[in-house]
Tab-separated table of C-alpha atoms in Angstrom:
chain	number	residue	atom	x	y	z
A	14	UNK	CA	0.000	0.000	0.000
A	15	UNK	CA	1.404	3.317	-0.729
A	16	UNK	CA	1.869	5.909	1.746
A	17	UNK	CA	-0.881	8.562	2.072
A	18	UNK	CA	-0.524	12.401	3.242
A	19	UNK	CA	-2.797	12.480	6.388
A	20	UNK	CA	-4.116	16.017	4.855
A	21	UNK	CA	-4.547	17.705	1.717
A	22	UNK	CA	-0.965	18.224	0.347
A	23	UNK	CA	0.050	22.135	0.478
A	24	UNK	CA	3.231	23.250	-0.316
A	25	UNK	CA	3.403	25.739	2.196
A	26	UNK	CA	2.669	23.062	4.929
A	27	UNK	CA	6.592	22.306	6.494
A	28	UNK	CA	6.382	19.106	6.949
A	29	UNK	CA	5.052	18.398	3.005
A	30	UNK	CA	7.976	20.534	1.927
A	31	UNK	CA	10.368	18.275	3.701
A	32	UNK	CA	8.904	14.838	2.251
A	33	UNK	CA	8.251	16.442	-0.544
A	34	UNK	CA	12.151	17.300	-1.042
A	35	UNK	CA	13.400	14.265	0.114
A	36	UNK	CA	11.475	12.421	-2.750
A	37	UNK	CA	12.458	14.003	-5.409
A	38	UNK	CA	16.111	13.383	-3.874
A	39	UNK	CA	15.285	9.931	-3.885
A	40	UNK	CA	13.934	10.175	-7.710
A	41	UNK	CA	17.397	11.653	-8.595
A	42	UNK	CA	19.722	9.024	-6.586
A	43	UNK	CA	17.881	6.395	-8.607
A	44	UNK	CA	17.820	8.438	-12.116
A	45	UNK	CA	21.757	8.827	-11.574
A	46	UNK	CA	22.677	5.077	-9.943
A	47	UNK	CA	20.351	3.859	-13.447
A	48	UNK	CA	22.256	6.286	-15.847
A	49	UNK	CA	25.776	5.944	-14.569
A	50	UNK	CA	25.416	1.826	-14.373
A	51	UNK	CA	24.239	1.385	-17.626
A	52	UNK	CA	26.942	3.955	-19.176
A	53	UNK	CA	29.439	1.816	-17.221
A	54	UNK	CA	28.079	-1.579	-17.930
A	55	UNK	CA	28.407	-0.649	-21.643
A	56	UNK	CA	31.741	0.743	-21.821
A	57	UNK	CA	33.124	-1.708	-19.893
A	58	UNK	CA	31.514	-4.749	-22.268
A	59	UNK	CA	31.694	-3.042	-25.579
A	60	UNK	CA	35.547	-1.836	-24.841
A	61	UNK	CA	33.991	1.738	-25.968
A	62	UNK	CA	36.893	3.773	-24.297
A	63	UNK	CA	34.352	6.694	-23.395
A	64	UNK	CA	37.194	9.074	-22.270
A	65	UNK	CA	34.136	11.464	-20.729
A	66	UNK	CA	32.433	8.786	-18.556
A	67	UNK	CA	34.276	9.620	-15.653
A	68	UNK	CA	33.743	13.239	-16.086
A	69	UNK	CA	30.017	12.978	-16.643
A	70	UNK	CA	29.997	10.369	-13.639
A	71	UNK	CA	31.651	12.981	-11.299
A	72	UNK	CA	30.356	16.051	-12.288
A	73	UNK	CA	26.617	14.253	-11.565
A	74	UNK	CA	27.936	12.841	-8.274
A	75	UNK	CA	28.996	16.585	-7.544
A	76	UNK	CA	25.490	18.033	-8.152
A	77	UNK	CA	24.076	14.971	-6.409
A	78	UNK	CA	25.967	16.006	-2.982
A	79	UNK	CA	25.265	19.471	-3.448
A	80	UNK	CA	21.415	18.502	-3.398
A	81	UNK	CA	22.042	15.887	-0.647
A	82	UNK	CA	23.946	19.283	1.344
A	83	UNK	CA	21.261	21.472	0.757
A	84	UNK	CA	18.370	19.191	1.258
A	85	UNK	CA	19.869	17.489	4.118
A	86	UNK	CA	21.217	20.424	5.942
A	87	UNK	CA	20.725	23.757	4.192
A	88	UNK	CA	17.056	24.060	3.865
A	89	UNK	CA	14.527	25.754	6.162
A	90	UNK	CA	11.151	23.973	6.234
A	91	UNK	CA	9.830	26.384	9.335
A	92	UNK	CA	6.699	27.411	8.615
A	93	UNK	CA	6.563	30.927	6.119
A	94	UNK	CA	4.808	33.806	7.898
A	95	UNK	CA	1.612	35.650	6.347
A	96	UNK	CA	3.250	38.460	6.385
């Protein structure tokens, strides 16, 4: 059974911000562990010699731990005033 909001999703609610985030973190993890093992899988058996996998693999991992950083400890999910 998949998980269910106990309320009516608002993206101004804190705590639907946070899961929210963490998510779509969760979407990207997957999107670049898919990507990058697939790349790798078929240089390594079709002896491509892609000179820019590693590049491409550690440029993503870069912006992967910036969005870890920032979800995980940058971002402020207090409540926003009315204000």
């Amino acid at each position: 059974m998949p998980p269910r909001w106990p309320r009516e999703p608002d993206r101004n609610d804190p705590e639907y911000r946070r899961i929210d985030d963490r998510m779509n973190f969760a979407v990207h993890v997957g999107l670049f562990s898919a990507f990058n093992s697939g790349m790798w899988f078929v240089d390594i058996l079709q002896k491509a010699n892609w000179n820019w996998a590693g590049s491409v693999t550690g440029i993503w991992a870069i912006l992967l731990g910036l969005h870890a950083l920032y979800i995980f400890q940058l971002a402020n999910y207090s409540p926003k005033s009315n204000g």
